[in-house]
Short mmCIF file of C-alpha atoms in Angstrom, two decimals:
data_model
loop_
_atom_site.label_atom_id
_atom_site.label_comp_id
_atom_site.label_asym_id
_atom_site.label_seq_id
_atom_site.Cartn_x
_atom_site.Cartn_y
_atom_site.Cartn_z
CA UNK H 1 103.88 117.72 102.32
CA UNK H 2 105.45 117.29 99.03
CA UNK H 3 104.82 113.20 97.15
CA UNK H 4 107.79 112.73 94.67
CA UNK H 5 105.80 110.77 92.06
CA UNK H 6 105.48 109.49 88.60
CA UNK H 7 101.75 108.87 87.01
CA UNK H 8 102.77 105.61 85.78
CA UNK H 9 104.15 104.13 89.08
CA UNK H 10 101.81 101.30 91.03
CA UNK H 11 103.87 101.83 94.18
CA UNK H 12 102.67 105.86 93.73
CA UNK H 13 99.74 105.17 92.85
CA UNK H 14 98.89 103.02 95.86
CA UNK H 15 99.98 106.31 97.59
CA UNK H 16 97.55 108.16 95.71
CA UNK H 17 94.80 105.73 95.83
CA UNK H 18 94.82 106.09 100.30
CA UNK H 19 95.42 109.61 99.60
CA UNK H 20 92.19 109.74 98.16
CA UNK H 21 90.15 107.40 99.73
CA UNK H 22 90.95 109.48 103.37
CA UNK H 23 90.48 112.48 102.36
CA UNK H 24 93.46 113.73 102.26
CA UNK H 25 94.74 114.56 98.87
CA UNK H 26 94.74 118.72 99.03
CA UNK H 27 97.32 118.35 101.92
CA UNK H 28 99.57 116.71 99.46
CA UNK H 29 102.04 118.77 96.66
CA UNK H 30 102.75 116.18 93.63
CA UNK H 31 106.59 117.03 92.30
CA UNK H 32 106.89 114.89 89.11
CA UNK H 33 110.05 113.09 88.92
CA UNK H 34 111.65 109.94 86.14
CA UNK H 35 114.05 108.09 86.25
CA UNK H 36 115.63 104.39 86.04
CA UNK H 37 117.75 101.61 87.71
CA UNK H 38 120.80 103.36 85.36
CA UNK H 39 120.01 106.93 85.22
CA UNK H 40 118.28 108.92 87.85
CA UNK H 41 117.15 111.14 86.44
CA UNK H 42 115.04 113.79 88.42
CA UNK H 43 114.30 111.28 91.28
CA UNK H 44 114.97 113.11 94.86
CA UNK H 45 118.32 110.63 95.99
CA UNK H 46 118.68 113.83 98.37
CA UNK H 47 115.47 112.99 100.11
CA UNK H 48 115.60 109.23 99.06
CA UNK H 49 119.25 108.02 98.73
CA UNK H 50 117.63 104.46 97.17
CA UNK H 51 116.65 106.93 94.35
CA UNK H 52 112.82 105.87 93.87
CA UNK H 53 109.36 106.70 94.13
CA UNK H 54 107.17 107.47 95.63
CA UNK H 55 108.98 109.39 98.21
CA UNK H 56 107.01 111.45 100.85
CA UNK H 57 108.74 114.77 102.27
CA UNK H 58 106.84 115.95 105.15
CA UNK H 59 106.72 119.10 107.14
CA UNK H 60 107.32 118.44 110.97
CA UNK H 61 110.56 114.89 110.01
CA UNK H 62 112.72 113.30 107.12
CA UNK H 63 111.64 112.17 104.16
CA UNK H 64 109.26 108.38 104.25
CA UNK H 65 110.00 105.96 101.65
CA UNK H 66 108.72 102.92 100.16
CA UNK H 67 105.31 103.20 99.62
CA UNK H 68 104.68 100.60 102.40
CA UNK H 69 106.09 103.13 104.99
CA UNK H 70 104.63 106.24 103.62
CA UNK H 71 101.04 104.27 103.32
CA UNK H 72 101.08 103.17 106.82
CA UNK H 73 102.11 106.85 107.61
CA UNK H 74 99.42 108.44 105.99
CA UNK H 75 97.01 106.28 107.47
CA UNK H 76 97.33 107.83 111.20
CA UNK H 77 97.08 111.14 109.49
CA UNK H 78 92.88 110.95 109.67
CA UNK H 79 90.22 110.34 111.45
CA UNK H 80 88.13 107.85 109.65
CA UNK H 81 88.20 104.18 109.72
CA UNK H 82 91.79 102.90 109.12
CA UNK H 83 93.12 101.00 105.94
CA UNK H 84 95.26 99.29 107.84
CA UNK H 85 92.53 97.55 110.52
CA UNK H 86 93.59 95.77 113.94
CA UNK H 87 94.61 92.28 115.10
CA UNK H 88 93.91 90.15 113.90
CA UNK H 89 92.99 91.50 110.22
CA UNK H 90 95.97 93.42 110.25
CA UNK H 91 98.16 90.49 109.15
CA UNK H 92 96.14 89.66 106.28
CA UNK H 93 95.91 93.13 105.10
CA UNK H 94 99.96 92.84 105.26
CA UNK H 95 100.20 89.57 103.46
CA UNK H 96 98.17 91.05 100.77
CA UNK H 97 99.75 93.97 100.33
CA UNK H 98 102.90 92.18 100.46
CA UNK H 99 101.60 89.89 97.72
CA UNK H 100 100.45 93.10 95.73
CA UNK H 101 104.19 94.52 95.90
CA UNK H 102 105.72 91.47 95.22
CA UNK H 103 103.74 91.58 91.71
CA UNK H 104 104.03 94.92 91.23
CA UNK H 105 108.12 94.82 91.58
CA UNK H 106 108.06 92.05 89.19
CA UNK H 107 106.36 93.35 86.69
CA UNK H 108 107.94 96.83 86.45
CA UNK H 109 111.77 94.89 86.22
CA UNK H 110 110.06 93.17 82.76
CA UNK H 111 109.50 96.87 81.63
CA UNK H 112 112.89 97.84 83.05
CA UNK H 113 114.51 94.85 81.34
CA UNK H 114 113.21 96.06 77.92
CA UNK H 115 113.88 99.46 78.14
CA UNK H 116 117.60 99.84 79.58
CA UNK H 117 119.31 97.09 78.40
CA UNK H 118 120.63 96.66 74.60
CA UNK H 119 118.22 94.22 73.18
CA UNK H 120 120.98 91.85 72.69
CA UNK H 121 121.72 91.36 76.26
CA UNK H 122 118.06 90.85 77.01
CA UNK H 123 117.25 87.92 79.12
CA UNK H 124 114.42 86.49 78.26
CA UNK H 125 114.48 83.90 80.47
CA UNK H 126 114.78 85.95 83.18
CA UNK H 127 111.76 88.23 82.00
CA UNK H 128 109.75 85.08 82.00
CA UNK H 129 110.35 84.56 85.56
CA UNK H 130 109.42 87.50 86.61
CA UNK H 131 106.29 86.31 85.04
CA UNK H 132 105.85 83.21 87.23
CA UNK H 133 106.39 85.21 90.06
CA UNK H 134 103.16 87.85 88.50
CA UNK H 135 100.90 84.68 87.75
CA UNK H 136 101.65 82.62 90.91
CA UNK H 137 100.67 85.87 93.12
CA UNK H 138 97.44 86.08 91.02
CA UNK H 139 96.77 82.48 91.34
CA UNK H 140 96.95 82.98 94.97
CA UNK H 141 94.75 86.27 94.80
CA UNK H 142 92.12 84.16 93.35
CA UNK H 143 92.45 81.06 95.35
CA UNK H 144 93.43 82.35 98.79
CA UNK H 145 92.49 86.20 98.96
CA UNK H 146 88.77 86.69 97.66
CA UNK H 147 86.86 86.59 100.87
CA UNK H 148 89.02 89.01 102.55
CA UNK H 149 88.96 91.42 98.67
CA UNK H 150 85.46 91.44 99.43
CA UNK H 151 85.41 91.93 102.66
CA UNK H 152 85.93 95.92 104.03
CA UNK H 153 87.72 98.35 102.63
CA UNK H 154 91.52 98.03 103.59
CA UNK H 155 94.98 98.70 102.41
CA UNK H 156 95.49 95.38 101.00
CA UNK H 157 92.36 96.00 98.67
CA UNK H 158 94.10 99.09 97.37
CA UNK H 159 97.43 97.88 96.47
CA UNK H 160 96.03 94.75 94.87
CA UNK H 161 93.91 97.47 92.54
CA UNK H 162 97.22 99.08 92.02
CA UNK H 163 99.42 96.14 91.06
CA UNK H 164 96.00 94.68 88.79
CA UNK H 165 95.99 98.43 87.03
CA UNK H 166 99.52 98.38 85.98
CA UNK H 167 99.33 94.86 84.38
CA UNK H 168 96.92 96.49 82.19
CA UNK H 169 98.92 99.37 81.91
CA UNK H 170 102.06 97.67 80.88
CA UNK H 171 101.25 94.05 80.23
CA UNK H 172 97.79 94.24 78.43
CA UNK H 173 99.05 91.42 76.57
CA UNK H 174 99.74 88.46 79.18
CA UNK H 175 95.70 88.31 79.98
CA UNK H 176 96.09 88.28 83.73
CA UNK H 177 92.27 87.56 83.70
CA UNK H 178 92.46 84.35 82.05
CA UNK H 179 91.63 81.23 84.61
CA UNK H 180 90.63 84.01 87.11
CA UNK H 181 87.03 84.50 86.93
CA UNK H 182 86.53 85.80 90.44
CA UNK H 183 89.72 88.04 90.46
CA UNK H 184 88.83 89.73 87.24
CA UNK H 185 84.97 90.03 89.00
CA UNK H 186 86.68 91.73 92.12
CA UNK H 187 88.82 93.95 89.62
CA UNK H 188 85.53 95.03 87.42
CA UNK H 189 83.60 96.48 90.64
CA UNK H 190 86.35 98.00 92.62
CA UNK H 191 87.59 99.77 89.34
CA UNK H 192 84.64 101.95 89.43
CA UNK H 193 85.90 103.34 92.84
CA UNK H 194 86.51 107.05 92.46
CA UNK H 195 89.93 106.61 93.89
CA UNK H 196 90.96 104.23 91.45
CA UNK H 197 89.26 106.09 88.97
CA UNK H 198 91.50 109.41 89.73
CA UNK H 199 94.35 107.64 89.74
CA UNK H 200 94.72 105.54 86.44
CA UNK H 201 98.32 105.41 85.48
CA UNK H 202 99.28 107.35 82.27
CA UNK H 203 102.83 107.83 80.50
#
């Protein structure tokens, strides 16, 4: 199978990140690809006509996209315990990923809004929302979410390490941590996961 990706994606590296964790990374081919909202780029809009990552081209049907799809995919592909778990843990594990890609998608349109508009047609008010939306998913992470972050090993765990990794990555600045003691607890202890630890973004 071939993963369209980009290093510095959350979405691909949630990908990655299950990849990983099942045991299942060698039977995947990484094909780099770039591109944004107003130029494509490299991105495969043959295999993905949305145009984004990641994008997962497999061997035996067409092409799975968003990384919600190709995740859930991926995890009938093994044998071990499954990341996304049964009824009635399954629809917390969804919520929370959910909640994870809602962040996520937020705070890569603040880093699109920066880098393809002219800065005098910059919104700022709009970037700032897309804030709110980051800090009132955190602020239900930490009030809402811990007990099942601690709990076992799922696919909502993941893409909340994903979405937590690229406000690092790209918003270093806004101190996520701040008035989150036991998110930023959770964060410090999964980090050290060697599947988080492969997969830092970079670019």
């Amino acid at each position: 199978m071939i993963l369209y990706h980009n290093p510095a994606s959350p979405f691909v590296r949630k990908v990655r990140m299950l990849l990983a964790e099942t045991g299942q990374t060698a039977s995947v081919d990484l094909k780099s690809a770039v591109g944004t909202p107003t130029d494509s780029g490299t991105l495969p809009l043959a295999e993905n006509p949305l145009g984004k990552i990641p994008c997962l081209v497999r061997n035996d049907g067409p092409a799975l996209y968003d990384s919600r799809v190709i995740c859930r995919y991926l995890d009938t592909q093994h044998t071990g315990a499954p990341l996304y778990p049964g009824a009635p843990r399954l629809w917390d594990t969804l919520v929370l990923e959910a909640t994870a890609d809602g962040i996520m998608d937020a705070a890569v349109l603040m880093i699109y809004e920066g880098r393809t508009r002219p800065e005098d047609r910059r919104h700022a008010p709009w970037v700032e929302a897309q804030w709110a939306k980051v800090t009132r998913g955190l602020d239900a992470l930490e009030g809402r979410w811990m007990a099942h972050l601690r709990g076992p090993l799922d696919m909502g765990q993941l893409a909340v390490a994903a979405a937590l990794g690229y406000l690092d990555f790209r918003h270093a600045d806004r101190d996520w941590r701040s008035g989150r003691p036991a998110l930023a607890a959770w964060e410090e202890e999964f980090r050290a996961r060697p599947s988080v630890q492969s997969t830092i973004p970079e670019g």
